């Protein structure tokens, strides 16, 4: 009820398109310096994209309402991490639990050093050589290799802390990352602020990878969405804790476990999250990182994660699946090969390309000649007249094939869940992948387990 009341307010949500290639020039102070060093932007005065970006910057600097913006992982919902009223706006818009910490986003190591240096009067004049001075050495290799990029590190909270208390969720540490999206970097740099930003979705829903996803969830709750196109990775950042011994991965994400273990000091990194998708002991304590405690990534439809083949027998065990079913296939499922005995495809529509998904949504209907009986109960039944059988019913099926490439699955997964939700399916059956397959496979299965009602071996 509270959610509906908030959405029904008179607030109008505006989408501003920004092409980062049209805002101006990125200038590095030294030829060999990357975004880790000193850089600035020469904005194009006559560029509407730059004007739109500056409008978002002004809102971050002056308003208590957050701004949605794209990163390489997912769209974030950003606010000034140093102002309590601005951070409170994030929690209000998302309806996010107050003990779920936020990740701070920065645009350079200099900015992070300023944030960590709590000595009054010393933040405006610190040389680049000291940028790592207050960052534990365990992170040096990770920062050099993966920043800017989809990696969040946990740091001790400085005392006194410039961050709003709600950013950390009462923890003595905070998570920080430098995104690789040039649009996100430009926004943070021009604002001159550390930006607290969780994913820009309603709490517990699939993360947004397009501006349209953000609008669907947060229309009427925020004023401004920057539309920078689809996110290139599609999964949130990996979160690591180098303050413990051994170091731990608290959330799998855009940087794989195998890649982290190649870095000095991280060869024996341990898994600090539940492989089952449940929060485990985190249920009774404050989560050390986002995504560790509460239900996440779930559409309105029930999600069932399936290992093995999909059959009508399996579908028939779930009464709510008897009207309209969604299928997300990855490695092996193909519509033509599904084990649907005693059925026929009544109609087969052409693949429907959708702007919200980098793939296809295929719709068809299956005529179930003897509805909702296990296969072993009908395998020896006499032939039936497919046209006149009064018991025949249609099972509406919407199918999305994400393909076999892990990167493609990661990029399109949240979009697929949202697409099937918009199509009105009752249950979504998702084909599991081998999480030991490297790259983002572990992160994909982590998100699916958090979204799923149950995990099924067929």
Short mmCIF file of C-alpha atoms in Angstrom, two decimals:
data_model
loop_
_atom_site.label_atom_id
_atom_site.label_comp_id
_atom_site.label_asym_id
_atom_site.label_seq_id
_atom_site.Cartn_x
_atom_site.Cartn_y
_atom_site.Cartn_z
CA UNK A 1 0.00 0.00 0.00
CA UNK A 2 2.79 2.41 0.94
CA UNK A 3 4.54 1.68 -2.37
CA UNK A 4 1.42 2.43 -4.37
CA UNK A 5 0.83 5.67 -2.48
CA UNK A 6 4.36 6.82 -3.21
CA UNK A 7 4.09 5.94 -6.89
CA UNK A 8 0.78 7.75 -7.22
CA UNK A 9 2.29 11.08 -6.17
CA UNK A 10 2.28 13.99 -8.60
CA UNK A 11 6.06 13.84 -9.13
CA UNK A 12 7.07 13.64 -12.77
CA UNK A 13 10.13 11.59 -13.72
CA UNK A 14 12.19 12.98 -16.59
CA UNK A 15 14.53 10.98 -18.80
CA UNK A 16 17.49 12.90 -20.23
CA UNK A 17 19.52 11.28 -22.99
CA UNK A 18 23.29 11.71 -22.70
CA UNK A 19 25.78 10.44 -25.28
CA UNK A 20 29.13 10.52 -23.51
CA UNK A 21 30.89 10.94 -26.86
CA UNK A 22 29.13 14.30 -27.33
CA UNK A 23 29.66 15.98 -23.93
CA UNK A 24 33.22 17.17 -24.62
CA UNK A 25 36.82 16.05 -24.26
CA UNK A 26 38.39 14.00 -21.47
CA UNK A 27 41.82 15.49 -20.74
CA UNK A 28 44.57 13.72 -18.78
CA UNK A 29 47.21 15.89 -17.12
CA UNK A 30 49.99 13.45 -18.05
CA UNK A 31 50.20 11.43 -21.28
CA UNK A 32 50.53 8.09 -19.49
CA UNK A 33 47.88 8.78 -16.83
CA UNK A 34 44.58 6.89 -16.80
CA UNK A 35 41.40 7.67 -14.89
CA UNK A 36 43.24 6.58 -11.75
CA UNK A 37 45.26 9.78 -12.02
CA UNK A 38 44.35 13.42 -12.57
CA UNK A 39 41.98 14.26 -15.38
CA UNK A 40 39.25 16.73 -16.25
CA UNK A 41 36.57 17.40 -18.88
CA UNK A 42 36.35 20.25 -21.37
CA UNK A 43 32.59 20.41 -21.84
CA UNK A 44 31.14 21.34 -25.22
CA UNK A 45 29.16 24.51 -24.67
CA UNK A 46 26.74 23.86 -27.54
CA UNK A 47 26.10 20.19 -26.72
CA UNK A 48 22.61 19.26 -25.51
CA UNK A 49 24.13 16.11 -24.05
CA UNK A 50 26.48 18.22 -21.91
CA UNK A 51 23.58 20.45 -20.86
CA UNK A 52 21.58 17.39 -19.82
CA UNK A 53 24.53 16.03 -17.86
CA UNK A 54 25.01 19.35 -16.07
CA UNK A 55 21.34 19.34 -15.08
CA UNK A 56 21.90 16.00 -13.36
CA UNK A 57 25.07 17.32 -11.72
CA UNK A 58 23.19 20.30 -10.29
CA UNK A 59 20.53 18.03 -8.83
CA UNK A 60 23.17 15.88 -7.15
CA UNK A 61 24.76 18.96 -5.65
CA UNK A 62 21.63 20.72 -4.43
CA UNK A 63 18.70 18.31 -4.12
CA UNK A 64 17.74 15.58 -1.68
CA UNK A 65 16.28 13.54 -4.56
CA UNK A 66 18.60 10.94 -6.12
CA UNK A 67 19.53 10.74 -9.80
CA UNK A 68 19.51 7.49 -11.77
CA UNK A 69 22.51 7.03 -14.06
CA UNK A 70 24.15 4.21 -16.06
CA UNK A 71 27.34 2.41 -15.14
CA UNK A 72 29.03 -0.50 -16.87
CA UNK A 73 27.34 -2.90 -14.42
CA UNK A 74 23.74 -1.74 -13.88
CA UNK A 75 21.97 1.60 -13.54
CA UNK A 76 22.68 3.25 -10.20
CA UNK A 77 20.57 5.54 -8.04
CA UNK A 78 23.01 8.21 -6.93
CA UNK A 79 23.11 10.88 -4.25
CA UNK A 80 25.73 12.92 -2.38
CA UNK A 81 27.27 10.37 0.01
CA UNK A 82 28.13 13.10 2.53
CA UNK A 83 24.58 14.47 3.03
CA UNK A 84 22.14 12.53 5.18
CA UNK A 85 19.07 14.06 3.52
CA UNK A 86 20.32 13.05 0.07
CA UNK A 87 21.14 9.48 1.17
CA UNK A 88 17.73 9.22 2.83
CA UNK A 89 16.25 9.99 -0.60
CA UNK A 90 17.81 6.80 -1.97
CA UNK A 91 16.28 4.62 0.72
CA UNK A 92 12.89 6.30 0.29
CA UNK A 93 12.83 5.89 -3.50
CA UNK A 94 13.90 2.24 -3.40
CA UNK A 95 12.08 1.40 -0.15
CA UNK A 96 15.33 -0.26 0.85
CA UNK A 97 15.99 -1.60 4.39
CA UNK A 98 18.01 0.95 6.37
CA UNK A 99 20.69 -1.54 7.45
CA UNK A 100 21.62 -2.47 3.87
CA UNK A 101 24.84 -0.51 3.15
CA UNK A 102 25.47 1.51 0.01
CA UNK A 103 28.50 1.54 -2.28
CA UNK A 104 30.33 4.84 -2.70
CA UNK A 105 31.39 5.72 -6.25
CA UNK A 106 34.42 7.88 -7.02
CA UNK A 107 36.00 9.28 -10.19
CA UNK A 108 39.70 9.20 -9.22
CA UNK A 109 42.11 7.98 -6.56
CA UNK A 110 42.67 11.59 -5.55
CA UNK A 111 38.98 11.85 -4.68
CA UNK A 112 39.18 8.66 -2.62
CA UNK A 113 42.24 9.97 -0.79
CA UNK A 114 40.36 13.18 0.05
CA UNK A 115 37.52 11.08 1.39
CA UNK A 116 39.80 9.00 3.59
CA UNK A 117 41.78 11.96 4.92
CA UNK A 118 39.66 13.13 7.85
CA UNK A 119 42.13 15.81 8.99
CA UNK A 120 40.38 19.20 8.66
CA UNK A 121 41.92 21.56 6.15
CA UNK A 122 44.14 19.00 4.42
CA UNK A 123 41.84 17.70 1.68
CA UNK A 124 42.50 20.31 -0.98
CA UNK A 125 46.24 19.83 -1.33
CA UNK A 126 47.35 16.21 -1.45
CA UNK A 127 49.80 14.99 -4.12
CA UNK A 128 49.13 12.02 -6.38
CA UNK A 129 51.99 10.12 -4.78
CA UNK A 130 50.00 9.83 -1.57
CA UNK A 131 46.86 8.52 -3.23
CA UNK A 132 47.45 4.99 -1.93
CA UNK A 133 48.65 6.19 1.46
CA UNK A 134 45.46 5.48 3.36
CA UNK A 135 44.41 2.46 1.31
CA UNK A 136 45.61 -0.92 2.68
CA UNK A 137 48.39 -2.36 0.52
CA UNK A 138 46.41 -5.59 0.02
CA UNK A 139 44.30 -3.66 -2.51
CA UNK A 140 47.15 -2.27 -4.62
CA UNK A 141 47.17 -5.10 -7.14
CA UNK A 142 43.38 -5.13 -7.46
CA UNK A 143 43.19 -1.37 -7.98
CA UNK A 144 45.94 -1.41 -10.58
CA UNK A 145 44.30 -4.22 -12.54
CA UNK A 146 40.55 -3.72 -12.12
CA UNK A 147 39.97 0.01 -11.56
CA UNK A 148 38.17 1.66 -13.11
CA UNK A 149 35.84 -1.31 -13.29
CA UNK A 150 33.26 -3.58 -11.64
CA UNK A 151 35.10 -4.14 -8.36
CA UNK A 152 34.14 -2.79 -4.92
CA UNK A 153 36.64 -2.86 -2.06
CA UNK A 154 35.90 -2.56 1.67
CA UNK A 155 37.85 0.13 3.52
CA UNK A 156 37.95 1.21 7.17
CA UNK A 157 35.64 4.12 7.86
CA UNK A 158 37.71 7.22 8.65
CA UNK A 159 37.20 8.95 11.99
CA UNK A 160 35.64 11.43 11.82
CA UNK A 161 33.81 10.19 8.75
CA UNK A 162 32.60 12.57 6.04
CA UNK A 163 30.04 9.97 4.91
CA UNK A 164 26.41 10.12 5.97
CA UNK A 165 25.82 7.42 8.62
CA UNK A 166 23.13 5.72 6.50
CA UNK A 167 25.73 4.95 3.81
CA UNK A 168 27.49 2.39 5.99
CA UNK A 169 24.50 0.84 7.76
CA UNK A 170 26.20 1.23 11.17
CA UNK A 171 29.31 -0.66 10.00
CA UNK A 172 32.89 0.39 10.69
CA UNK A 173 33.74 -0.14 7.01
CA UNK A 174 32.41 1.16 3.70
CA UNK A 175 32.46 -0.12 0.13
CA UNK A 176 33.90 1.99 -2.67
CA UNK A 177 34.51 1.55 -6.37
CA UNK A 178 35.52 3.51 -9.44
CA UNK A 179 33.21 2.67 -12.37
CA UNK A 180 34.66 2.27 -15.85
CA UNK A 181 31.66 3.89 -17.54
CA UNK A 182 32.91 7.24 -18.84
CA UNK A 183 29.44 8.69 -18.39
CA UNK A 184 29.37 7.70 -14.73
CA UNK A 185 32.91 9.02 -14.24
CA UNK A 186 31.97 12.32 -15.87
CA UNK A 187 28.90 12.72 -13.66
CA UNK A 188 30.86 12.04 -10.46
CA UNK A 189 33.78 14.25 -11.51
CA UNK A 190 31.62 17.22 -12.45
CA UNK A 191 29.59 16.90 -9.24
CA UNK A 192 32.82 16.93 -7.21
CA UNK A 193 31.20 14.56 -4.73
CA UNK A 194 31.49 10.93 -3.67
CA UNK A 195 28.26 9.37 -4.92
CA UNK A 196 26.42 6.71 -2.92
CA UNK A 197 24.58 4.53 -5.41
CA UNK A 198 22.81 1.18 -5.16
CA UNK A 199 21.05 -0.25 -8.20
CA UNK A 200 18.25 1.99 -9.46
CA UNK A 201 15.41 -0.50 -9.00
CA UNK A 202 12.66 -0.98 -6.45
CA UNK A 203 14.10 -3.01 -3.58
CA UNK A 204 14.10 -6.81 -4.21
CA UNK A 205 13.37 -6.43 -7.95
CA UNK A 206 15.73 -7.33 -10.82
CA UNK A 207 18.48 -4.79 -11.29
CA UNK A 208 17.95 -2.32 -14.15
CA UNK A 209 20.19 -2.35 -17.19
CA UNK A 210 18.29 0.28 -19.21
CA UNK A 211 16.66 3.61 -18.46
CA UNK A 212 13.29 2.02 -19.27
CA UNK A 213 13.79 -0.48 -16.43
CA UNK A 214 14.45 2.39 -14.01
CA UNK A 215 11.36 4.26 -15.16
CA UNK A 216 9.22 1.16 -14.72
CA UNK A 217 10.28 0.78 -11.07
CA UNK A 218 10.81 4.35 -9.91
CA UNK A 219 8.47 6.52 -11.98
CA UNK A 220 6.96 9.10 -9.66
CA UNK A 221 9.61 8.48 -6.97
CA UNK A 222 12.54 10.35 -8.53
CA UNK A 223 12.87 13.38 -10.79
CA UNK A 224 15.65 12.47 -13.16
CA UNK A 225 17.04 9.49 -15.10
CA UNK A 226 20.11 9.80 -17.31
CA UNK A 227 19.68 7.55 -20.34
CA UNK A 228 23.09 6.42 -21.52
CA UNK A 229 21.95 3.24 -23.22
CA UNK A 230 22.21 -0.37 -22.08
CA UNK A 231 24.79 -1.46 -19.51
CA UNK A 232 27.67 -3.44 -20.99
CA UNK A 233 28.12 -6.00 -18.17
CA UNK A 234 24.63 -6.40 -16.72
CA UNK A 235 25.66 -7.69 -13.27
CA UNK A 236 26.63 -5.67 -10.22
CA UNK A 237 30.22 -5.27 -9.09
CA UNK A 238 32.21 -7.91 -7.25
CA UNK A 239 32.66 -6.94 -3.58
CA UNK A 240 35.86 -7.97 -1.80
CA UNK A 241 37.07 -7.62 1.79
CA UNK A 242 40.84 -7.37 2.15
CA UNK A 243 40.63 -6.34 5.80
CA UNK A 244 40.16 -9.95 6.92
CA UNK A 245 42.67 -12.81 6.85
CA UNK A 246 42.34 -14.52 4.50
CA UNK A 247 40.65 -11.95 2.26
CA UNK A 248 37.10 -12.74 1.17
CA UNK A 249 34.72 -12.23 -1.73
CA UNK A 250 31.46 -10.98 -0.25
CA UNK A 251 29.53 -10.78 -3.52
CA UNK A 252 30.42 -12.26 -6.91
CA UNK A 253 30.06 -9.91 -9.84
CA UNK A 254 31.73 -8.40 -12.88
CA UNK A 255 35.24 -9.50 -11.85
CA UNK A 256 35.53 -13.27 -11.58
CA UNK A 257 37.01 -15.21 -8.66
CA UNK A 258 39.64 -16.68 -10.97
CA UNK A 259 40.80 -13.21 -12.02
CA UNK A 260 41.06 -12.06 -8.41
CA UNK A 261 43.11 -15.11 -7.42
CA UNK A 262 45.72 -14.15 -10.00
CA UNK A 263 46.59 -11.01 -8.00
CA UNK A 264 49.36 -11.02 -5.35
CA UNK A 265 47.93 -11.46 -1.86
CA UNK A 266 44.63 -12.85 -3.17
CA UNK A 267 45.73 -16.35 -4.19
CA UNK A 268 43.85 -17.89 -1.26
CA UNK A 269 40.81 -15.63 -1.22
CA UNK A 270 37.77 -17.36 0.33
CA UNK A 271 34.08 -17.21 -0.51
CA UNK A 272 32.30 -15.03 2.03
CA UNK A 273 28.79 -15.40 0.66
CA UNK A 274 26.32 -18.28 0.70
CA UNK A 275 26.55 -20.43 -2.41
CA UNK A 276 22.93 -21.48 -1.88
CA UNK A 277 21.69 -17.94 -2.44
CA UNK A 278 20.29 -17.63 1.07
CA UNK A 279 21.74 -15.10 3.46
CA UNK A 280 22.83 -17.62 6.05
CA UNK A 281 24.12 -16.05 9.23
CA UNK A 282 23.70 -12.60 7.71
CA UNK A 283 19.98 -12.87 8.41
CA UNK A 284 20.57 -12.05 12.07
CA UNK A 285 23.30 -9.45 11.66
CA UNK A 286 24.08 -6.35 9.65
CA UNK A 287 25.20 -7.32 6.12
CA UNK A 288 28.87 -6.59 5.42
CA UNK A 289 28.07 -5.67 1.82
CA UNK A 290 25.03 -5.06 -0.40
CA UNK A 291 23.21 -8.18 -1.58
CA UNK A 292 24.13 -10.38 1.41
CA UNK A 293 21.01 -10.29 3.55
CA UNK A 294 17.74 -9.58 1.79
CA UNK A 295 15.84 -11.12 -1.09
CA UNK A 296 17.05 -9.66 -4.37
CA UNK A 297 16.54 -9.65 -8.11
CA UNK A 298 13.03 -11.15 -8.03
CA UNK A 299 10.29 -10.33 -10.56
CA UNK A 300 6.62 -10.58 -9.63
CA UNK A 301 6.39 -14.05 -11.16
CA UNK A 302 7.69 -17.07 -9.27
CA UNK A 303 11.19 -18.04 -10.39
CA UNK A 304 12.28 -21.69 -10.45
CA UNK A 305 15.92 -22.54 -11.16
CA UNK A 306 16.17 -25.88 -12.97
CA UNK A 307 19.19 -28.15 -13.35
CA UNK A 308 18.64 -30.59 -16.21
CA UNK A 309 15.79 -31.02 -18.68
CA UNK A 310 12.46 -29.26 -18.56
CA UNK A 311 9.28 -31.28 -19.10
CA UNK A 312 5.54 -30.91 -18.85
CA UNK A 313 5.66 -33.22 -15.84
CA UNK A 314 7.78 -30.67 -14.04
CA UNK A 315 5.66 -27.71 -15.13
CA UNK A 316 2.51 -29.53 -14.01
CA UNK A 317 3.74 -29.74 -10.41
CA UNK A 318 3.19 -26.01 -10.05
CA UNK A 319 -0.50 -25.05 -10.26
CA UNK A 320 0.27 -21.40 -10.92
CA UNK A 321 2.22 -22.46 -14.04
CA UNK A 322 -0.81 -23.98 -15.73
CA UNK A 323 -1.90 -20.83 -17.52
CA UNK A 324 1.17 -18.90 -18.67
CA UNK A 325 4.80 -19.96 -18.37
CA UNK A 326 8.06 -18.16 -19.00
CA UNK A 327 11.22 -20.01 -20.05
CA UNK A 328 14.76 -18.62 -19.95
CA UNK A 329 17.15 -21.01 -21.69
CA UNK A 330 20.91 -20.84 -21.72
CA UNK A 331 23.17 -23.78 -22.52
CA UNK A 332 20.98 -26.67 -23.68
CA UNK A 333 17.25 -25.92 -23.60
CA UNK A 334 15.66 -25.42 -26.99
CA UNK A 335 11.94 -25.05 -27.51
CA UNK A 336 11.89 -27.78 -30.17
CA UNK A 337 13.64 -30.24 -27.84
CA UNK A 338 11.65 -29.69 -24.66
CA UNK A 339 10.21 -32.86 -23.20
CA UNK A 340 6.51 -32.04 -23.48
CA UNK A 341 4.93 -35.46 -24.16
CA UNK A 342 1.36 -35.81 -25.43
CA UNK A 343 1.40 -32.16 -26.52
CA UNK A 344 1.44 -30.29 -29.74
CA UNK A 345 2.40 -26.72 -30.51
CA UNK A 346 -0.90 -25.12 -31.38
CA UNK A 347 0.60 -21.96 -32.81
CA UNK A 348 4.10 -20.65 -33.20
CA UNK A 349 4.62 -16.94 -33.55
CA UNK A 350 7.68 -15.44 -35.16
CA UNK A 351 10.39 -14.26 -32.81
CA UNK A 352 9.54 -10.84 -31.44
CA UNK A 353 12.51 -8.51 -31.15
CA UNK A 354 12.17 -6.29 -28.09
CA UNK A 355 13.96 -3.00 -27.36
CA UNK A 356 14.30 -3.97 -23.70
CA UNK A 357 16.24 -7.17 -24.35
CA UNK A 358 19.30 -7.95 -26.44
CA UNK A 359 17.67 -11.13 -27.70
CA UNK A 360 14.26 -12.42 -28.71
CA UNK A 361 11.02 -13.17 -26.93
CA UNK A 362 9.32 -16.10 -28.62
CA UNK A 363 5.68 -16.83 -27.86
CA UNK A 364 3.68 -19.96 -28.60
CA UNK A 365 0.97 -22.14 -27.14
CA UNK A 366 1.10 -25.83 -26.23
CA UNK A 367 -2.08 -27.89 -26.48
CA UNK A 368 -2.06 -30.23 -23.49
CA UNK A 369 -4.19 -33.17 -24.56
CA UNK A 370 -4.51 -34.70 -21.10
CA UNK A 371 -3.89 -31.80 -18.74
CA UNK A 372 -1.84 -31.91 -15.55
CA UNK A 373 -1.21 -35.66 -15.39
CA UNK A 374 2.28 -37.06 -14.87
CA UNK A 375 3.85 -38.50 -17.99
CA UNK A 376 3.81 -42.06 -16.60
CA UNK A 377 0.05 -41.79 -16.17
CA UNK A 378 -0.59 -41.01 -19.81
CA UNK A 379 2.20 -42.69 -21.75
CA UNK A 380 0.08 -45.78 -22.48
CA UNK A 381 -3.21 -43.94 -23.00
CA UNK A 382 -5.05 -44.53 -26.28
CA UNK A 383 -4.73 -42.02 -29.11
CA UNK A 384 -6.90 -38.93 -28.82
CA UNK A 385 -8.45 -36.67 -31.38
CA UNK A 386 -6.35 -33.50 -31.13
CA UNK A 387 -9.09 -31.34 -32.54
CA UNK A 388 -12.10 -32.64 -30.58
CA UNK A 389 -10.60 -33.62 -27.20
CA UNK A 390 -12.74 -31.62 -24.70
CA UNK A 391 -9.99 -31.84 -22.08
CA UNK A 392 -7.33 -30.23 -24.21
CA UNK A 393 -6.06 -26.92 -22.83
CA UNK A 394 -3.57 -24.39 -24.01
CA UNK A 395 -0.46 -23.59 -22.04
CA UNK A 396 0.77 -20.16 -23.06
CA UNK A 397 4.57 -20.13 -23.24
CA UNK A 398 6.95 -17.19 -23.59
CA UNK A 399 10.52 -18.27 -24.22
CA UNK A 400 13.78 -16.30 -24.22
CA UNK A 401 17.04 -17.89 -25.31
CA UNK A 402 20.10 -16.09 -23.90
CA UNK A 403 22.58 -18.29 -25.76
CA UNK A 404 25.65 -20.13 -24.50
CA UNK A 405 28.07 -17.23 -24.01
CA UNK A 406 28.48 -16.36 -20.33
CA UNK A 407 28.99 -12.66 -21.07
CA UNK A 408 25.75 -12.52 -23.07
CA UNK A 409 23.83 -14.36 -20.34
CA UNK A 410 25.13 -11.93 -17.72
CA UNK A 411 24.27 -8.88 -19.78
CA UNK A 412 20.72 -9.98 -20.62
CA UNK A 413 19.64 -11.92 -17.51
CA UNK A 414 17.91 -9.11 -15.62
CA UNK A 415 16.31 -7.87 -18.84
CA UNK A 416 14.94 -11.35 -19.51
CA UNK A 417 13.37 -11.60 -16.04
CA UNK A 418 11.79 -8.18 -16.51
CA UNK A 419 10.60 -8.97 -20.05
CA UNK A 420 8.76 -12.09 -18.95
CA UNK A 421 7.27 -10.23 -16.00
CA UNK A 422 5.90 -7.60 -18.37
CA UNK A 423 4.49 -10.41 -20.49
CA UNK A 424 2.40 -11.50 -17.52
CA UNK A 425 3.72 -15.01 -16.96
CA UNK A 426 2.85 -16.83 -13.73
CA UNK A 427 6.08 -18.80 -13.32
CA UNK A 428 9.53 -18.41 -14.87
CA UNK A 429 11.61 -21.57 -15.34
CA UNK A 430 15.30 -20.70 -15.75
CA UNK A 431 17.94 -23.11 -17.01
CA UNK A 432 20.86 -23.24 -14.58
CA UNK A 433 24.44 -22.96 -15.79
CA UNK A 434 27.66 -24.54 -14.56
CA UNK A 435 28.94 -22.00 -12.06
CA UNK A 436 32.46 -23.41 -12.24
CA UNK A 437 32.60 -22.25 -15.83
CA UNK A 438 34.65 -19.18 -14.93
CA UNK A 439 34.08 -15.56 -15.90
CA UNK A 440 30.75 -14.37 -14.51
CA UNK A 441 29.17 -17.84 -14.12
CA UNK A 442 29.32 -17.79 -10.32
CA UNK A 443 27.78 -14.33 -10.24
CA UNK A 444 24.97 -15.37 -12.57
CA UNK A 445 24.07 -18.36 -10.41
CA UNK A 446 24.29 -16.21 -7.27
CA UNK A 447 21.73 -13.79 -8.70
CA UNK A 448 19.47 -16.59 -9.92
CA UNK A 449 19.48 -18.31 -6.53
CA UNK A 450 18.54 -15.06 -4.84
CA UNK A 451 15.73 -14.53 -7.32
CA UNK A 452 14.45 -18.11 -7.26
CA UNK A 453 11.79 -19.52 -5.00
CA UNK A 454 13.45 -22.93 -5.24
CA UNK A 455 16.18 -24.86 -7.04
CA UNK A 456 15.16 -28.05 -8.83
CA UNK A 457 17.09 -31.10 -10.00
CA UNK A 458 15.21 -32.69 -12.88
#
